[in-house]
Amino acid sequence: MAKIIVITSGKGGVGKTTTAAAIGMGLALRGNRTVVIDFDVGLRNLDLIMGCERRVVYDFINVINGEAKLKQALIRDKRCEDLYILPASQTKEKEALTKEGVGTVIQELSEHFDYILCDSPAGIEHGAYMAMYYADDAVVVTNPEVSSVRDSDRMLGILASKSRRAENEQDPVREYLLLTRYNPQRVQNGEMLSVNDVQEILALDLLGVIPESEAVLNASNSGTPVILNQQSEAGQAYMDIVARYLGEEVPHRFLEVNKKGLLNRLFGG
């Protein structure tokens, strides 16, 4: 049976889709059959981040409505044979996502995949609720700023009370914190919350920290998950996150200001 993971947050623009693409690719590169579902009906960004927008013929809503078979809508990633994408619709309403329809699709996917990642829209709306309802695990993505952290805290309340696991009185959804756009220098200057500040507010296990990096934007613009850029700190951080999620002991990196060595200081490096 597949593990269902929702990538969620309370605020838009924090890097959910970038995270869904990176973790999905990372899991697949480790030999796990993985599918990423875009729940952001009306916007549909996952296929852009994954570089497969021209290959979209059928979408998630077409499958729910019986207008296409699941195999017709799934797009196989060209870089990794174990990774698939199920795109969202740009033309339908969010209400087209029904609990029964989503459940049927997830059940069918569970028979063929090891991991199902649900890329949630931001905020507390219908698409976000549908993305988190069937989750076993939740990766809560937030920036180190007060408004983003506060909105994430609201999402935790919904996960605890309105998920399928909560309704059926099962073990709760396992929740992980993923902090994006982290800049240790700004933290040191008091311009940004620290990792400890965020953990104190949300009380979540830290899955990882993604440093502020131009590589993330460059990867998105080129349709390539940033995890494939292992020359970048962001790509390395996402690879660490995948390893931690799979149970490996990996130390956290990129949390401190880089201190220049003596030679660098002497020669201005």
Short mmCIF file of C-alpha atoms in Angstrom, two decimals:
data_model
loop_
_atom_site.label_atom_id
_atom_site.label_comp_id
_atom_site.label_asym_id
_atom_site.label_seq_id
_atom_site.Cartn_x
_atom_site.Cartn_y
_atom_site.Cartn_z
CA MET A 1 0.00 0.00 0.00
CA ALA A 2 1.34 3.41 -0.97
CA LYS A 3 2.31 6.06 1.54
CA ILE A 4 0.30 9.23 0.92
CA ILE A 5 2.14 12.49 1.62
CA VAL A 6 0.57 15.96 1.46
CA ILE A 7 2.84 18.96 0.83
CA THR A 8 0.97 21.82 2.48
CA SER A 9 1.19 25.30 3.98
CA GLY A 10 -1.11 28.08 5.05
CA LYS A 11 0.41 30.70 2.78
CA GLY A 12 1.09 30.88 -0.93
CA GLY A 13 4.52 31.35 -2.45
CA VAL A 14 6.49 29.41 0.16
CA GLY A 15 7.74 26.70 -2.20
CA LYS A 16 5.20 23.87 -1.95
CA THR A 17 5.28 22.89 -5.62
CA THR A 18 9.08 23.19 -5.75
CA THR A 19 9.17 20.93 -2.68
CA ALA A 20 6.68 18.42 -4.11
CA ALA A 21 8.70 18.18 -7.34
CA ALA A 22 12.03 17.86 -5.51
CA ILE A 23 10.90 15.26 -2.96
CA GLY A 24 9.02 13.32 -5.62
CA MET A 25 12.12 13.20 -7.82
CA GLY A 26 14.32 12.32 -4.84
CA LEU A 27 12.12 9.40 -3.80
CA ALA A 28 11.99 8.14 -7.38
CA LEU A 29 15.77 8.38 -7.79
CA ARG A 30 16.03 6.09 -4.77
CA GLY A 31 14.06 3.44 -6.67
CA ASN A 32 10.58 4.16 -5.30
CA ARG A 33 7.68 4.30 -7.75
CA THR A 34 6.36 7.79 -7.08
CA VAL A 35 3.51 9.93 -8.39
CA VAL A 36 2.94 13.62 -7.69
CA ILE A 37 -0.65 14.93 -7.95
CA ASP A 38 -1.36 18.62 -8.56
CA PHE A 39 -4.42 19.65 -6.52
CA ASP A 40 -4.24 23.33 -7.54
CA VAL A 41 -7.23 23.29 -9.89
CA GLY A 42 -7.38 26.45 -12.01
CA LEU A 43 -3.68 27.33 -11.76
CA ARG A 44 -1.71 24.13 -12.45
CA ASN A 45 1.96 24.82 -11.82
CA LEU A 46 3.40 21.35 -11.16
CA ASP A 47 3.72 20.47 -14.85
CA LEU A 48 5.68 23.71 -15.41
CA ILE A 49 8.07 22.99 -12.55
CA MET A 50 8.53 19.44 -13.90
CA GLY A 51 8.99 20.62 -17.49
CA CYS A 52 6.15 18.53 -18.95
CA GLU A 53 3.48 21.19 -19.62
CA ARG A 54 3.39 20.43 -23.36
CA ARG A 55 2.62 16.78 -22.69
CA VAL A 56 -0.61 17.40 -20.75
CA VAL A 57 -3.59 15.94 -22.61
CA TYR A 58 -5.86 14.73 -19.80
CA ASP A 59 -5.85 15.86 -16.17
CA PHE A 60 -6.92 14.87 -12.66
CA ILE A 61 -10.49 16.16 -13.12
CA ASN A 62 -10.88 14.28 -16.41
CA VAL A 63 -10.10 11.08 -14.51
CA ILE A 64 -12.48 11.89 -11.64
CA ASN A 65 -15.27 12.65 -14.12
CA GLY A 66 -14.67 9.44 -16.07
CA GLU A 67 -13.59 11.33 -19.19
CA ALA A 68 -10.19 9.60 -19.26
CA LYS A 69 -8.50 6.57 -17.77
CA LEU A 70 -5.84 7.15 -15.13
CA LYS A 71 -3.14 5.76 -17.43
CA GLN A 72 -4.11 8.31 -20.07
CA ALA A 73 -3.62 11.23 -17.68
CA LEU A 74 -0.39 10.13 -15.96
CA ILE A 75 2.77 11.69 -17.41
CA ARG A 76 6.01 9.76 -16.99
CA ASP A 77 9.06 11.88 -16.23
CA LYS A 78 11.68 11.69 -18.98
CA ARG A 79 14.60 11.86 -16.52
CA CYS A 80 13.48 9.16 -14.08
CA GLU A 81 11.38 6.15 -15.06
CA ASP A 82 9.95 5.74 -11.54
CA LEU A 83 8.40 9.24 -11.41
CA TYR A 84 4.95 10.21 -12.73
CA ILE A 85 2.88 13.40 -12.63
CA LEU A 86 -0.91 13.75 -12.54
CA PRO A 87 -1.61 17.36 -13.61
CA ALA A 88 -4.44 19.59 -12.42
CA SER A 89 -7.09 21.13 -14.65
CA GLN A 90 -6.79 24.78 -15.68
CA THR A 91 -10.40 25.11 -16.77
CA LYS A 92 -12.54 23.34 -14.16
CA GLU A 93 -13.74 24.64 -10.77
CA LYS A 94 -12.11 23.48 -7.53
CA GLU A 95 -15.42 21.91 -6.48
CA ALA A 96 -14.91 19.32 -9.23
CA LEU A 97 -12.57 17.65 -6.71
CA THR A 98 -14.91 15.40 -4.74
CA LYS A 99 -13.95 13.31 -1.74
CA GLU A 100 -15.22 10.16 -3.43
CA GLY A 101 -13.53 10.96 -6.75
CA VAL A 102 -10.19 11.78 -5.15
CA GLY A 103 -10.43 8.64 -3.00
CA THR A 104 -11.07 6.44 -6.03
CA VAL A 105 -8.06 7.84 -7.89
CA ILE A 106 -5.78 7.51 -4.86
CA GLN A 107 -6.94 3.95 -4.29
CA GLU A 108 -6.08 3.02 -7.89
CA LEU A 109 -2.70 4.75 -7.64
CA SER A 110 -1.97 2.92 -4.38
CA GLU A 111 -2.02 -0.38 -6.25
CA HIS A 112 0.90 0.69 -8.48
CA PHE A 113 3.00 3.20 -6.53
CA ASP A 114 5.08 3.31 -3.35
CA TYR A 115 4.55 7.02 -2.68
CA ILE A 116 1.75 9.41 -3.63
CA LEU A 117 2.59 13.10 -3.13
CA CYS A 118 -0.32 15.54 -3.01
CA ASP A 119 0.77 19.07 -3.97
CA SER A 120 -1.75 21.23 -2.11
CA PRO A 121 -2.93 24.72 -3.01
CA ALA A 122 -2.29 27.38 -0.36
CA GLY A 123 -4.68 28.29 2.39
CA ILE A 124 -7.83 26.76 3.76
CA GLU A 125 -9.95 26.08 0.72
CA HIS A 126 -11.58 23.12 -0.98
CA GLY A 127 -8.55 21.96 -2.98
CA ALA A 128 -6.29 22.12 0.08
CA TYR A 129 -8.79 20.13 2.14
CA MET A 130 -9.02 17.46 -0.59
CA ALA A 131 -5.22 17.27 -0.83
CA MET A 132 -4.79 16.61 2.89
CA TYR A 133 -7.85 14.43 3.57
CA TYR A 134 -6.27 11.07 2.65
CA ALA A 135 -2.75 11.87 3.90
CA ASP A 136 -0.66 9.55 6.06
CA ASP A 137 2.15 12.11 6.38
CA ALA A 138 2.25 15.90 5.98
CA VAL A 139 5.21 18.06 5.06
CA VAL A 140 4.37 21.56 6.30
CA VAL A 141 6.32 24.10 4.23
CA THR A 142 6.89 27.52 5.73
CA ASN A 143 9.16 30.54 5.42
CA PRO A 144 10.92 31.88 8.54
CA GLU A 145 8.52 34.80 8.96
CA VAL A 146 5.72 35.28 11.48
CA SER A 147 2.76 35.39 9.06
CA SER A 148 3.85 32.24 7.23
CA VAL A 149 4.42 30.33 10.47
CA ARG A 150 1.09 31.47 11.91
CA ASP A 151 -0.80 30.34 8.80
CA SER A 152 0.97 26.96 8.92
CA ASP A 153 -0.20 26.54 12.49
CA ARG A 154 -3.79 26.85 11.25
CA MET A 155 -3.18 24.04 8.77
CA LEU A 156 -1.95 21.80 11.58
CA GLY A 157 -5.29 22.26 13.31
CA ILE A 158 -7.14 21.09 10.21
CA LEU A 159 -4.85 18.08 9.76
CA ALA A 160 -5.54 17.09 13.36
CA SER A 161 -9.30 17.37 13.06
CA LYS A 162 -10.51 16.96 9.47
CA SER A 163 -8.32 14.28 7.87
CA ARG A 164 -9.58 10.77 7.16
CA ARG A 165 -7.35 9.50 9.95
CA ALA A 166 -8.94 11.92 12.42
CA GLU A 167 -12.48 11.03 11.33
CA ASN A 168 -11.76 7.29 11.65
CA GLU A 169 -9.94 7.71 15.00
CA GLN A 170 -6.75 6.24 13.55
CA ASP A 171 -3.19 7.24 14.37
CA PRO A 172 -2.79 10.94 13.52
CA VAL A 173 -1.15 12.22 10.36
CA ARG A 174 2.63 12.39 10.91
CA GLU A 175 3.71 16.01 10.52
CA TYR A 176 7.12 17.31 9.45
CA LEU A 177 8.48 20.85 9.23
CA LEU A 178 10.30 22.02 6.11
CA LEU A 179 11.71 25.55 6.27
CA THR A 180 12.40 27.30 2.96
CA ARG A 181 14.29 30.47 1.94
CA TYR A 182 16.42 30.35 5.07
CA ASN A 183 19.22 32.90 5.37
CA PRO A 184 21.48 32.44 8.43
CA GLN A 185 22.95 35.93 8.05
CA ARG A 186 19.49 37.53 8.22
CA VAL A 187 18.65 35.35 11.20
CA GLN A 188 21.83 36.59 12.89
CA ASN A 189 20.83 40.17 12.08
CA GLY A 190 17.39 39.64 13.67
CA GLU A 191 15.58 40.06 10.34
CA MET A 192 14.25 36.50 10.15
CA LEU A 193 13.01 33.82 12.56
CA SER A 194 15.51 31.13 13.49
CA VAL A 195 14.89 27.40 13.15
CA ASN A 196 14.43 27.21 16.92
CA ASP A 197 11.89 30.07 16.83
CA VAL A 198 9.79 28.27 14.22
CA GLN A 199 10.01 24.91 15.98
CA GLU A 200 8.97 26.52 19.25
CA ILE A 201 5.82 27.88 17.60
CA LEU A 202 4.86 24.82 15.55
CA ALA A 203 6.32 22.01 17.69
CA LEU A 204 7.13 19.85 14.65
CA ASP A 205 10.00 17.52 13.82
CA LEU A 206 12.41 19.32 11.49
CA LEU A 207 12.66 17.48 8.18
CA GLY A 208 15.01 20.02 6.68
CA VAL A 209 15.98 23.60 5.86
CA ILE A 210 16.31 24.92 2.30
CA PRO A 211 18.71 27.86 2.08
CA GLU A 212 17.80 30.97 0.13
CA SER A 213 19.16 30.26 -3.34
CA GLU A 214 18.90 31.52 -6.91
CA ALA A 215 19.17 27.88 -7.98
CA VAL A 216 15.54 27.33 -6.94
CA LEU A 217 14.22 30.03 -9.29
CA ASN A 218 16.54 28.95 -12.09
CA ALA A 219 15.38 25.34 -11.74
CA SER A 220 11.71 26.35 -11.80
CA ASN A 221 12.21 28.48 -14.92
CA SER A 222 13.96 25.62 -16.70
CA GLY A 223 11.37 22.98 -15.72
CA THR A 224 13.91 20.97 -13.75
CA PRO A 225 13.44 19.90 -10.10
CA VAL A 226 16.17 21.68 -8.12
CA ILE A 227 17.17 18.41 -6.43
CA LEU A 228 18.86 17.45 -9.73
CA ASN A 229 21.28 20.37 -9.28
CA GLN A 230 23.61 18.83 -6.74
CA GLN A 231 26.08 21.69 -7.21
CA SER A 232 23.59 23.95 -5.41
CA GLU A 233 23.01 24.07 -1.67
CA ALA A 234 19.25 23.89 -2.25
CA GLY A 235 19.61 20.70 -4.31
CA GLN A 236 21.80 19.13 -1.65
CA ALA A 237 19.36 20.15 1.09
CA TYR A 238 16.45 18.47 -0.70
CA MET A 239 18.49 15.29 -1.15
CA ASP A 240 19.20 15.34 2.61
CA ILE A 241 15.47 15.76 3.26
CA VAL A 242 14.59 12.70 1.18
CA ALA A 243 17.20 10.66 3.05
CA ARG A 244 15.85 11.79 6.42
CA TYR A 245 12.28 11.00 5.39
CA LEU A 246 13.40 7.49 4.48
CA GLY A 247 14.80 7.06 7.98
CA GLU A 248 18.49 7.84 7.48
CA GLU A 249 20.50 9.83 10.03
CA VAL A 250 21.63 12.91 8.16
CA PRO A 251 22.96 16.02 9.96
CA HIS A 252 21.29 19.34 9.19
CA ARG A 253 23.31 21.72 7.04
CA PHE A 254 23.11 25.37 5.94
CA LEU A 255 21.90 26.59 9.34
CA GLU A 256 24.94 28.71 10.23
CA VAL A 257 26.67 31.69 8.63
CA ASN A 258 29.63 30.48 6.60
CA LYS A 259 32.83 31.66 8.29
CA LYS A 260 35.64 32.58 5.92
CA GLY A 261 38.98 30.88 6.51
CA LEU A 262 42.18 32.80 7.22
CA LEU A 263 43.40 32.72 3.60
CA ASN A 264 40.04 33.90 2.29
CA ARG A 265 40.04 36.79 4.72
CA LEU A 266 43.62 37.74 3.87
CA PHE A 267 43.09 37.65 0.10
CA GLY A 268 39.48 38.91 0.03
CA GLY A 269 37.90 35.59 -1.03
#
